[in-house]
């Protein structure tokens, strides 16, 4: 995978030709110097990544939800592709987002813990040596905006607008209160606790602004406005809802939609329904602007649902957020790219959130400063390639000494800090819930897979900063 990505960057002949064509055009006509490079080069689709926070695998209609209708989110899967086996790179928020934003396993650069909110500590956040997706796309003329949750470091140097984004409307920390009257702290850099970080004013760029709407509605409104402002040039919109992460808060408008649900599940359903409304408004705006066909949309969750905390539902998957079982890091995932990819089907092979970076970067020939672990999905979705994009999907949880490795339908789990160094093997095609350990029947497969795990592990480094839970059991 390393070699392939490097070839994209270093040896891309079309890129050089396009660059030379653009340069010669600019030299020939003085007016050309006023034309952005993107107007000279060809097709540049817009990219929208909609990510939810702690959304359960089974809590969208396209994955079988019965009690929470999500018609707009489902339309992305129906008109595009639903991915059965999509993974994030970690089963909690921040490392998962680090993987998405860099196209790499975050364990490679020591990003393996949820960071504490520390605006005065640069090392607690995404290392400046890692190129972000927004930084890469900026080099080929994209205008990028993040709306919602950042959670990749609270230091000013790690502010989204210093990491490739042109616009930011959101919060720096790992979660937020949803009701505007609860947002009272006027400076995100002057607070140092998690609970305070949930109550900062929303930032627009580097400024703090007073908001008036339920936060999910605020983010949805802003997303629509972003599209209106940027419809005429290639853009990357990273719409990172903090919903349906705790605190469990919803407004009557959404709660009233679920008269048959009770307690926390009712609030959770309302929070998801608010996201679905926002997705609907965003899709509608793309249609209005006439850019839906040439906009790639990804929808996913950042990790599995923490079922006991927010009443999410991971369906048949075992466990949830934080786990190395499927419920931890196999997530709802859909993609629509009407211009290039046929709609209305499911893709079975395992894919990763890291593939978002690799797919768009390959298509628009964006420079990449580091080898990606993500894979360009387009040839697979066009069915030019039939094999598995990821022969292996990996997860390491350094502190807990836990590993997961998926290969085809087999899933190997190593609990290296457990008594007897427990090892488990499951066949997900027959046992999606990882209930029957079949290690005794497949010692050869275990040996091969474990060899691969150890090879991968050697490429990683230990965590580089203390985490939210460091020092706790
Ligand atoms: Ca999360």
CSV table of C-alpha atoms and ligand atoms in Angstrom, one decimal:
chain,number,residue,atom,x,y,z
A,1,UNK,CA,0.0,0.0,0.0
A,2,UNK,CA,2.9,2.3,0.8
A,3,UNK,CA,4.4,1.9,-2.6
A,4,UNK,CA,1.2,2.5,-4.5
A,5,UNK,CA,0.5,5.8,-2.7
A,6,UNK,CA,4.0,7.0,-3.3
A,7,UNK,CA,3.6,6.4,-7.0
A,8,UNK,CA,0.6,8.6,-7.0
A,9,UNK,CA,2.5,11.4,-5.5
A,10,UNK,CA,5.9,11.1,-7.1
A,11,UNK,CA,5.3,9.5,-10.4
A,12,UNK,CA,2.0,10.9,-11.4
A,13,UNK,CA,2.6,11.7,-15.1
A,14,UNK,CA,-0.8,13.1,-15.8
A,15,UNK,CA,-0.4,15.5,-12.9
A,16,UNK,CA,2.9,16.7,-14.4
A,17,UNK,CA,1.3,17.1,-17.9
A,18,UNK,CA,-1.6,19.0,-16.4
A,19,UNK,CA,0.7,21.2,-14.4
A,20,UNK,CA,2.8,22.0,-17.5
A,21,UNK,CA,-0.3,22.7,-19.6
A,22,UNK,CA,-1.5,25.1,-17.0
A,23,UNK,CA,1.9,26.7,-16.8
A,24,UNK,CA,2.2,27.2,-20.5
A,25,UNK,CA,-1.3,28.7,-20.7
A,26,UNK,CA,-0.4,31.1,-18.0
A,27,UNK,CA,2.7,32.1,-19.8
A,28,UNK,CA,0.9,32.6,-23.1
A,29,UNK,CA,-1.8,34.9,-21.9
A,30,UNK,CA,-1.5,37.6,-19.3
A,31,UNK,CA,-5.2,37.2,-18.5
A,32,UNK,CA,-4.5,33.6,-17.6
A,33,UNK,CA,-2.7,34.7,-14.5
A,34,UNK,CA,-6.1,35.7,-13.1
A,35,UNK,CA,-7.6,32.3,-13.7
A,36,UNK,CA,-7.2,29.9,-10.8
A,37,UNK,CA,-5.4,26.8,-11.7
A,38,UNK,CA,-8.5,24.8,-10.9
A,39,UNK,CA,-10.3,26.4,-13.8
A,40,UNK,CA,-7.6,25.1,-16.2
A,41,UNK,CA,-7.4,21.6,-14.9
A,42,UNK,CA,-10.3,19.3,-15.4
A,43,UNK,CA,-12.9,17.7,-13.2
A,44,UNK,CA,-12.7,18.6,-9.6
A,45,UNK,CA,-15.7,17.1,-7.7
A,46,UNK,CA,-16.8,18.7,-4.4
A,47,UNK,CA,-16.3,16.5,-1.3
A,48,UNK,CA,-18.6,16.4,1.6
A,49,UNK,CA,-17.8,14.2,4.6
A,50,UNK,CA,-20.6,13.9,7.1
A,51,UNK,CA,-19.5,12.3,10.3
A,52,UNK,CA,-21.6,11.6,13.4
A,53,UNK,CA,-20.3,11.1,16.9
A,54,UNK,CA,-21.1,7.8,18.7
A,55,UNK,CA,-23.8,6.8,16.3
A,56,UNK,CA,-24.7,3.1,16.5
A,57,UNK,CA,-24.2,0.7,13.6
A,58,UNK,CA,-27.9,-0.2,13.5
A,59,UNK,CA,-29.2,3.4,14.0
A,60,UNK,CA,-29.7,4.3,10.4
A,61,UNK,CA,-32.4,3.1,8.1
A,62,UNK,CA,-29.9,1.7,5.7
A,63,UNK,CA,-28.6,-0.6,8.4
A,64,UNK,CA,-32.0,-1.7,9.5
A,65,UNK,CA,-33.1,0.8,12.1
A,66,UNK,CA,-36.9,0.4,12.7
A,67,UNK,CA,-37.5,3.0,15.3
A,68,UNK,CA,-35.5,5.9,14.0
A,69,UNK,CA,-36.4,6.9,10.5
A,70,UNK,CA,-33.4,8.5,8.6
A,71,UNK,CA,-34.7,9.0,5.1
A,72,UNK,CA,-32.2,11.6,4.1
A,73,UNK,CA,-29.2,9.7,5.3
A,74,UNK,CA,-30.6,6.6,3.7
A,75,UNK,CA,-30.9,8.4,0.4
A,76,UNK,CA,-27.1,8.6,0.3
A,77,UNK,CA,-26.9,4.8,0.5
A,78,UNK,CA,-29.8,4.3,-1.9
A,79,UNK,CA,-28.6,6.6,-4.6
A,80,UNK,CA,-25.0,5.6,-3.9
A,81,UNK,CA,-23.3,2.7,-2.2
A,82,UNK,CA,-23.8,1.1,1.2
A,83,UNK,CA,-20.7,-0.4,2.8
A,84,UNK,CA,-21.4,-3.5,4.9
A,85,UNK,CA,-17.9,-3.7,6.4
A,86,UNK,CA,-16.6,-0.3,6.9
A,87,UNK,CA,-14.1,0.4,9.7
A,88,UNK,CA,-12.6,3.4,11.4
A,89,UNK,CA,-9.0,3.3,12.7
A,90,UNK,CA,-9.9,3.4,16.3
A,91,UNK,CA,-12.9,2.8,18.5
A,92,UNK,CA,-12.9,6.2,20.2
A,93,UNK,CA,-13.3,9.6,18.7
A,94,UNK,CA,-10.1,11.4,18.4
A,95,UNK,CA,-7.7,8.7,17.1
A,96,UNK,CA,-10.5,7.7,14.7
A,97,UNK,CA,-10.7,11.3,13.3
A,98,UNK,CA,-6.9,11.4,13.1
A,99,UNK,CA,-7.0,8.4,10.8
A,100,UNK,CA,-9.7,9.9,8.7
A,101,UNK,CA,-8.0,13.3,8.4
A,102,UNK,CA,-4.6,11.9,7.5
A,103,UNK,CA,-5.5,8.8,5.6
A,104,UNK,CA,-3.2,6.8,7.8
A,105,UNK,CA,-3.4,4.5,10.8
A,106,UNK,CA,-3.0,6.9,13.7
A,107,UNK,CA,-1.0,4.3,15.6
A,108,UNK,CA,1.8,5.1,13.1
A,109,UNK,CA,2.3,8.5,14.6
A,110,UNK,CA,1.4,7.8,18.2
A,111,UNK,CA,-2.1,9.1,18.1
A,112,UNK,CA,-3.7,6.3,20.1
A,113,UNK,CA,-5.5,8.1,23.0
A,114,UNK,CA,-8.3,10.6,23.3
A,115,UNK,CA,-6.5,13.8,24.2
A,116,UNK,CA,-7.2,15.9,27.2
A,117,UNK,CA,-8.4,19.4,26.4
A,118,UNK,CA,-5.1,21.4,26.7
A,119,UNK,CA,-4.9,24.6,24.7
A,120,UNK,CA,-1.4,25.3,26.0
A,121,UNK,CA,0.1,22.0,25.0
A,122,UNK,CA,0.8,21.6,21.3
A,123,UNK,CA,2.0,18.0,21.7
A,124,UNK,CA,-1.6,17.0,22.7
A,125,UNK,CA,-3.1,17.0,19.2
A,126,UNK,CA,-2.5,16.0,15.6
A,127,UNK,CA,1.3,16.3,15.0
A,128,UNK,CA,2.2,19.1,12.7
A,129,UNK,CA,4.3,16.7,10.6
A,130,UNK,CA,1.1,14.9,9.4
A,131,UNK,CA,-0.6,16.4,6.3
A,132,UNK,CA,-4.3,16.7,6.6
A,133,UNK,CA,-6.8,16.0,3.9
A,134,UNK,CA,-7.6,19.8,3.8
A,135,UNK,CA,-3.9,20.6,3.4
A,136,UNK,CA,-3.6,18.2,0.5
A,137,UNK,CA,-6.7,19.5,-1.3
A,138,UNK,CA,-5.7,23.1,-0.7
A,139,UNK,CA,-2.7,22.5,-3.0
A,140,UNK,CA,-5.0,21.7,-5.9
A,141,UNK,CA,-7.3,24.7,-5.3
A,142,UNK,CA,-10.0,23.4,-3.0
A,143,UNK,CA,-11.7,25.6,-0.5
A,144,UNK,CA,-12.2,23.7,2.8
A,145,UNK,CA,-14.6,24.2,5.7
A,146,UNK,CA,-15.1,22.3,8.9
A,147,UNK,CA,-18.4,22.6,10.7
A,148,UNK,CA,-18.8,21.0,14.1
A,149,UNK,CA,-16.4,19.0,16.2
A,150,UNK,CA,-12.6,19.2,15.7
A,151,UNK,CA,-11.1,17.2,18.5
A,152,UNK,CA,-7.6,17.0,17.0
A,153,UNK,CA,-5.9,19.3,19.5
A,154,UNK,CA,-7.0,22.5,21.3
A,155,UNK,CA,-3.7,24.4,20.8
A,156,UNK,CA,-3.9,27.4,18.4
A,157,UNK,CA,-1.4,25.9,16.1
A,158,UNK,CA,-3.7,22.9,15.7
A,159,UNK,CA,-6.8,25.1,15.1
A,160,UNK,CA,-8.5,23.8,11.9
A,161,UNK,CA,-7.6,27.1,10.1
A,162,UNK,CA,-4.0,26.3,10.8
A,163,UNK,CA,-4.4,22.7,9.5
A,164,UNK,CA,-5.6,23.4,6.0
A,165,UNK,CA,-9.2,24.6,6.5
A,166,UNK,CA,-10.2,28.0,5.2
A,167,UNK,CA,-13.3,28.1,7.4
A,168,UNK,CA,-14.2,26.7,10.8
A,169,UNK,CA,-17.6,26.9,12.6
A,170,UNK,CA,-17.6,24.7,15.7
A,171,UNK,CA,-15.8,23.6,18.8
A,172,UNK,CA,-12.3,22.4,19.5
A,173,UNK,CA,-13.1,19.7,22.1
A,174,UNK,CA,-14.6,16.2,22.2
A,175,UNK,CA,-18.2,17.1,22.9
A,176,UNK,CA,-20.5,20.0,23.4
A,177,UNK,CA,-23.7,21.2,25.1
A,178,UNK,CA,-26.5,21.5,22.5
A,179,UNK,CA,-28.5,24.3,24.1
A,180,UNK,CA,-27.3,27.9,23.2
A,181,UNK,CA,-27.9,29.2,26.7
A,182,UNK,CA,-25.4,26.7,28.1
A,183,UNK,CA,-22.5,28.0,26.0
A,184,UNK,CA,-21.0,30.6,28.2
A,185,UNK,CA,-17.2,30.5,28.1
A,186,UNK,CA,-16.0,33.2,25.8
A,187,UNK,CA,-12.4,32.0,25.2
A,188,UNK,CA,-11.7,28.4,24.2
A,189,UNK,CA,-8.0,28.9,24.9
A,190,UNK,CA,-8.5,30.0,28.5
A,191,UNK,CA,-10.2,26.8,29.8
A,192,UNK,CA,-8.5,23.6,30.8
A,193,UNK,CA,-11.1,21.0,31.8
A,194,UNK,CA,-13.3,18.8,29.7
A,195,UNK,CA,-16.5,20.0,31.3
A,196,UNK,CA,-15.7,23.6,30.6
A,197,UNK,CA,-14.7,22.7,27.0
A,198,UNK,CA,-18.3,21.5,26.5
A,199,UNK,CA,-19.6,25.0,27.3
A,200,UNK,CA,-17.5,27.3,25.1
A,201,UNK,CA,-19.0,29.7,22.6
A,202,UNK,CA,-18.9,28.3,19.1
A,203,UNK,CA,-15.9,29.5,17.1
A,204,UNK,CA,-16.2,31.1,13.7
A,205,UNK,CA,-12.7,31.0,12.4
A,206,UNK,CA,-10.6,32.3,15.3
A,207,UNK,CA,-13.5,34.4,16.8
A,208,UNK,CA,-16.0,33.3,19.4
A,209,UNK,CA,-19.7,33.9,18.5
A,210,UNK,CA,-23.0,33.7,20.3
A,211,UNK,CA,-25.4,31.2,18.7
A,212,UNK,CA,-29.1,30.9,19.1
A,213,UNK,CA,-30.1,27.5,17.7
A,214,UNK,CA,-30.1,23.9,19.0
A,215,UNK,CA,-26.5,23.0,18.1
A,216,UNK,CA,-27.3,20.4,15.5
A,217,UNK,CA,-29.6,22.8,13.8
A,218,UNK,CA,-26.9,25.5,14.0
A,219,UNK,CA,-24.4,23.2,12.3
A,220,UNK,CA,-26.9,22.1,9.6
A,221,UNK,CA,-27.8,25.8,8.9
A,222,UNK,CA,-24.1,26.6,8.5
A,223,UNK,CA,-23.5,23.7,6.2
A,224,UNK,CA,-26.2,24.9,3.8
A,225,UNK,CA,-24.8,28.4,3.9
A,226,UNK,CA,-21.3,27.0,3.2
A,227,UNK,CA,-22.6,25.3,0.1
A,228,UNK,CA,-24.4,28.5,-1.1
A,229,UNK,CA,-21.2,30.5,-0.7
A,230,UNK,CA,-18.9,28.0,-2.3
A,231,UNK,CA,-21.1,26.3,-5.0
A,232,UNK,CA,-19.1,27.7,-7.8
A,233,UNK,CA,-15.6,26.4,-6.9
A,234,UNK,CA,-14.4,23.1,-5.7
A,235,UNK,CA,-14.9,22.6,-2.0
A,236,UNK,CA,-14.4,20.2,0.8
A,237,UNK,CA,-16.9,20.4,3.5
A,238,UNK,CA,-16.3,18.3,6.7
A,239,UNK,CA,-19.6,18.3,8.5
A,240,UNK,CA,-18.7,16.8,11.9
A,241,UNK,CA,-21.8,16.7,14.0
A,242,UNK,CA,-21.1,16.1,17.7
A,243,UNK,CA,-24.5,14.4,17.8
A,244,UNK,CA,-25.6,11.9,19.1
A,245,UNK,CA,-22.7,12.0,21.6
A,246,UNK,CA,-23.7,12.8,25.2
A,247,UNK,CA,-25.0,15.1,26.8
A,248,UNK,CA,-28.4,13.7,25.8
A,249,UNK,CA,-30.3,16.9,24.8
A,250,UNK,CA,-33.0,17.4,22.2
A,251,UNK,CA,-35.7,19.9,21.5
A,252,UNK,CA,-39.5,19.3,21.5
A,253,UNK,CA,-39.6,19.6,17.7
A,254,UNK,CA,-37.6,16.3,17.5
A,255,UNK,CA,-38.7,14.6,20.7
A,256,UNK,CA,-42.4,14.9,19.5
A,257,UNK,CA,-41.5,12.7,16.5
A,258,UNK,CA,-41.1,9.7,18.9
A,259,UNK,CA,-44.2,9.4,21.0
A,260,UNK,CA,-43.7,5.6,21.4
A,261,UNK,CA,-40.1,5.8,22.6
A,262,UNK,CA,-39.2,6.5,26.2
A,263,UNK,CA,-36.3,7.8,28.3
A,264,UNK,CA,-32.8,8.1,26.8
A,265,UNK,CA,-33.7,6.2,23.6
A,266,UNK,CA,-36.3,8.8,22.9
A,267,UNK,CA,-33.8,11.6,23.3
A,268,UNK,CA,-31.2,9.7,21.3
A,269,UNK,CA,-33.7,9.2,18.5
A,270,UNK,CA,-34.6,12.9,18.5
A,271,UNK,CA,-30.9,13.8,18.2
A,272,UNK,CA,-30.4,11.4,15.3
A,273,UNK,CA,-33.5,12.7,13.6
A,274,UNK,CA,-32.2,16.3,13.9
A,275,UNK,CA,-29.0,15.2,12.1
A,276,UNK,CA,-31.2,13.5,9.4
A,277,UNK,CA,-33.1,16.8,8.9
A,278,UNK,CA,-29.7,18.6,8.5
A,279,UNK,CA,-28.5,16.1,5.9
A,280,UNK,CA,-31.8,16.6,4.0
A,281,UNK,CA,-31.3,20.3,4.0
A,282,UNK,CA,-27.8,19.9,2.7
A,283,UNK,CA,-28.7,17.5,0.0
A,284,UNK,CA,-31.5,19.8,-1.1
A,285,UNK,CA,-29.1,22.7,-1.4
A,286,UNK,CA,-26.8,20.7,-3.6
A,287,UNK,CA,-29.8,20.0,-5.8
A,288,UNK,CA,-30.7,23.7,-5.9
A,289,UNK,CA,-27.2,24.7,-6.8
A,290,UNK,CA,-27.1,22.0,-9.5
A,291,UNK,CA,-23.9,20.4,-8.1
A,292,UNK,CA,-25.3,17.2,-6.6
A,293,UNK,CA,-24.0,15.0,-9.4
A,294,UNK,CA,-20.4,16.2,-9.1
A,295,UNK,CA,-20.3,16.1,-5.3
A,296,UNK,CA,-18.9,13.1,-3.5
A,297,UNK,CA,-20.7,12.6,-0.2
A,298,UNK,CA,-19.6,10.2,2.5
A,299,UNK,CA,-21.6,9.5,5.6
A,300,UNK,CA,-20.2,7.6,8.6
A,301,UNK,CA,-19.9,7.4,12.4
A,302,UNK,CA,-16.6,8.0,14.2
A,303,UNK,CA,-16.8,4.9,16.3
A,304,UNK,CA,-19.4,2.4,17.4
A,305,UNK,CA,-22.3,3.4,19.7
A,306,UNK,CA,-21.6,3.4,23.4
A,307,UNK,CA,-24.9,1.7,24.0
A,308,UNK,CA,-25.2,2.1,27.8
A,309,UNK,CA,-24.4,5.8,27.6
A,310,UNK,CA,-26.5,7.2,24.8
A,311,UNK,CA,-28.9,4.3,24.2
A,312,UNK,CA,-27.4,3.7,20.7
A,313,UNK,CA,-27.8,0.3,19.1
A,314,UNK,CA,-25.1,-1.6,17.3
A,315,UNK,CA,-27.5,-4.3,16.2
A,316,UNK,CA,-25.9,-7.8,16.1
A,317,UNK,CA,-22.4,-6.5,16.5
A,318,UNK,CA,-20.7,-7.4,19.7
A,319,UNK,CA,-19.8,-4.6,22.2
A,320,UNK,CA,-19.5,-0.9,21.3
A,321,UNK,CA,-17.4,2.2,21.5
A,322,UNK,CA,-13.9,1.5,22.9
A,323,UNK,CA,-14.0,-2.2,22.0
A,324,UNK,CA,-11.9,-4.3,19.6
A,325,UNK,CA,-15.0,-6.3,18.8
A,326,UNK,CA,-17.0,-5.3,15.7
A,327,UNK,CA,-19.3,-3.0,17.7
A,328,UNK,CA,-16.3,-0.8,18.5
A,329,UNK,CA,-15.1,0.2,15.1
A,330,UNK,CA,-17.3,-1.2,12.4
A,331,UNK,CA,-19.6,1.7,11.6
A,332,UNK,CA,-22.4,2.8,9.3
A,333,UNK,CA,-20.9,4.1,6.1
A,334,UNK,CA,-22.4,5.2,2.8
A,335,UNK,CA,-21.1,7.1,-0.2
A,336,UNK,CA,-22.8,8.8,-3.2
A,337,UNK,CA,-20.9,10.0,-6.3
A,338,UNK,CA,-23.6,10.2,-8.9
A,339,UNK,CA,-21.2,11.2,-11.7
A,340,UNK,CA,-18.9,8.2,-11.3
A,341,UNK,CA,-20.4,5.5,-9.3
A,342,UNK,CA,-23.6,3.6,-9.9
A,343,UNK,CA,-26.1,3.7,-7.1
A,344,UNK,CA,-28.3,1.3,-5.2
A,345,UNK,CA,-26.0,-1.5,-4.1
A,346,UNK,CA,-23.9,-2.8,-1.3
A,347,UNK,CA,-20.1,-3.2,-1.3
A,348,UNK,CA,-19.1,-6.2,0.8
A,349,UNK,CA,-15.3,-6.1,1.1
A,350,UNK,CA,-13.9,-4.3,4.2
A,351,UNK,CA,-13.0,-0.7,3.6
A,352,UNK,CA,-11.7,2.1,5.9
A,353,UNK,CA,-12.4,5.7,6.7
A,354,UNK,CA,-8.8,6.3,5.6
A,355,UNK,CA,-10.0,5.5,2.0
A,356,UNK,CA,-11.8,8.9,1.9
A,357,UNK,CA,-8.5,10.7,1.7
A,358,UNK,CA,-6.9,8.2,-0.7
A,359,UNK,CA,-9.9,8.2,-3.1
A,360,UNK,CA,-10.3,12.0,-3.5
A,361,UNK,CA,-6.5,12.6,-3.6
A,362,UNK,CA,-6.0,10.1,-6.3
A,363,UNK,CA,-8.9,11.5,-8.4
A,364,UNK,CA,-7.8,15.1,-8.2
A,365,UNK,CA,-4.1,14.3,-8.1
A,366,UNK,CA,-3.6,16.2,-4.8
A,367,UNK,CA,-0.1,16.0,-3.4
A,368,UNK,CA,0.4,13.8,-0.4
A,369,UNK,CA,3.4,14.2,1.9
A,370,UNK,CA,3.1,10.9,3.6
A,371,UNK,CA,2.4,7.3,2.6
A,372,UNK,CA,-1.3,6.6,3.0
A,373,UNK,CA,-2.8,3.4,4.4
A,374,UNK,CA,-6.1,4.4,2.7
A,375,UNK,CA,-6.9,2.9,-0.7
A,376,UNK,CA,-8.5,4.7,-3.7
A,377,UNK,CA,-11.9,3.0,-3.8
A,378,UNK,CA,-12.9,4.3,-7.2
A,379,UNK,CA,-11.5,1.3,-9.3
A,380,UNK,CA,-13.3,-1.1,-6.9
A,381,UNK,CA,-16.6,0.8,-7.1
A,382,UNK,CA,-16.3,0.9,-10.9
A,383,UNK,CA,-15.7,-2.8,-10.7
A,384,UNK,CA,-12.4,-2.5,-12.6
A,385,UNK,CA,-10.8,-4.2,-9.6
A,386,UNK,CA,-12.5,-7.2,-8.0
A,387,UNK,CA,-10.2,-8.1,-5.2
A,388,UNK,CA,-10.3,-6.7,-1.6
A,389,UNK,CA,-9.0,-3.2,-1.3
A,390,UNK,CA,-7.7,-4.0,2.2
A,391,UNK,CA,-6.5,-7.6,2.5
A,392,UNK,CA,-6.1,-6.7,6.2
A,393,UNK,CA,-7.8,-4.3,8.5
A,394,UNK,CA,-5.9,-3.6,11.7
A,395,UNK,CA,-6.6,-2.1,15.1
A,396,UNK,CA,-4.2,-1.7,18.0
A,397,UNK,CA,-5.1,-0.4,21.4
A,398,UNK,CA,-1.7,0.1,22.9
A,399,UNK,CA,-2.6,0.8,26.5
A,400,UNK,CA,-4.9,-2.2,26.8
A,401,UNK,CA,-2.6,-4.4,24.8
A,402,UNK,CA,-5.5,-5.4,22.5
A,403,UNK,CA,-5.3,-6.1,18.8
A,404,UNK,CA,-7.9,-6.8,16.1
A,405,UNK,CA,-7.1,-8.0,12.6
A,406,UNK,CA,-9.6,-8.8,9.9
A,407,UNK,CA,-8.6,-10.8,6.9
A,408,UNK,CA,-11.4,-11.9,4.5
A,409,UNK,CA,-14.1,-13.1,6.8
A,410,UNK,CA,-11.7,-14.0,9.6
A,411,UNK,CA,-11.2,-11.8,12.6
A,412,UNK,CA,-8.3,-12.4,15.0
A,413,UNK,CA,-8.2,-10.8,18.4
A,414,UNK,CA,-5.2,-10.7,20.7
A,415,UNK,CA,-5.5,-9.7,24.3
A,416,UNK,CA,-1.8,-9.5,25.1
A,417,UNK,CA,-2.3,-8.1,28.6
A,418,UNK,CA,-4.9,-10.6,29.7
A,419,UNK,CA,-4.3,-13.7,31.7
A,420,UNK,CA,-3.0,-16.4,29.4
A,421,UNK,CA,-2.7,-13.8,26.6
A,422,UNK,CA,-6.1,-14.7,25.3
A,423,UNK,CA,-6.5,-15.1,21.5
A,424,UNK,CA,-9.8,-15.4,19.7
A,425,UNK,CA,-10.7,-16.2,16.1
A,426,UNK,CA,-14.1,-15.7,14.5
A,427,UNK,CA,-15.6,-16.3,11.1
A,428,UNK,CA,-17.7,-13.1,10.6
A,429,UNK,CA,-19.6,-14.6,7.6
A,430,UNK,CA,-21.2,-17.1,10.0
A,431,UNK,CA,-20.8,-15.4,13.3
A,432,UNK,CA,-21.2,-11.6,13.0
A,433,UNK,CA,-21.7,-11.4,16.7
A,434,UNK,CA,-18.3,-12.9,17.5
A,435,UNK,CA,-19.8,-15.5,19.8
A,436,UNK,CA,-17.9,-18.7,19.0
A,437,UNK,CA,-14.2,-18.7,19.3
A,438,UNK,CA,-12.9,-21.1,16.5
A,439,UNK,CA,-9.2,-20.8,17.3
A,440,UNK,CA,-8.9,-24.6,17.8
A,441,UNK,CA,-10.1,-25.3,14.3
A,442,UNK,CA,-7.8,-23.0,12.3
A,443,UNK,CA,-4.4,-22.9,13.9
A,444,UNK,CA,-2.8,-22.3,10.4
A,445,UNK,CA,-4.9,-19.2,9.8
A,446,UNK,CA,-4.2,-17.9,13.3
A,447,UNK,CA,-0.4,-18.3,12.7
A,448,UNK,CA,-0.5,-16.5,9.4
A,449,UNK,CA,-2.6,-13.7,10.6
A,450,UNK,CA,-0.6,-13.2,13.8
A,451,UNK,CA,2.5,-13.0,11.8
A,452,UNK,CA,0.9,-10.2,9.8
A,453,UNK,CA,-0.2,-8.4,13.0
A,454,UNK,CA,3.4,-8.5,14.4
A,455,UNK,CA,4.8,-7.1,11.1
A,456,UNK,CA,2.3,-4.3,11.3
A,457,UNK,CA,3.0,-3.7,15.0
A,458,UNK,CA,6.7,-3.1,14.3
A,459,UNK,CA,5.8,-0.2,12.0
A,460,UNK,CA,4.0,1.7,14.9
A,461,UNK,CA,5.2,3.9,17.7
A,462,UNK,CA,4.0,4.2,21.3
A,463,UNK,CA,1.4,6.9,22.1
A,464,UNK,CA,3.0,10.4,22.1
A,465,UNK,CA,0.7,12.1,24.6
A,466,UNK,CA,-1.2,11.3,27.7
A,467,UNK,CA,-4.8,10.6,27.2
A,468,UNK,CA,-8.1,11.5,28.8
A,469,UNK,CA,-8.0,8.2,30.6
A,470,UNK,CA,-4.3,8.0,31.3
A,471,UNK,CA,-3.8,7.0,34.9
A,472,UNK,CA,-7.2,5.5,35.1
A,473,UNK,CA,-8.0,1.8,34.9
B,1,LIG,CA1,-17.1,9.3,19.1
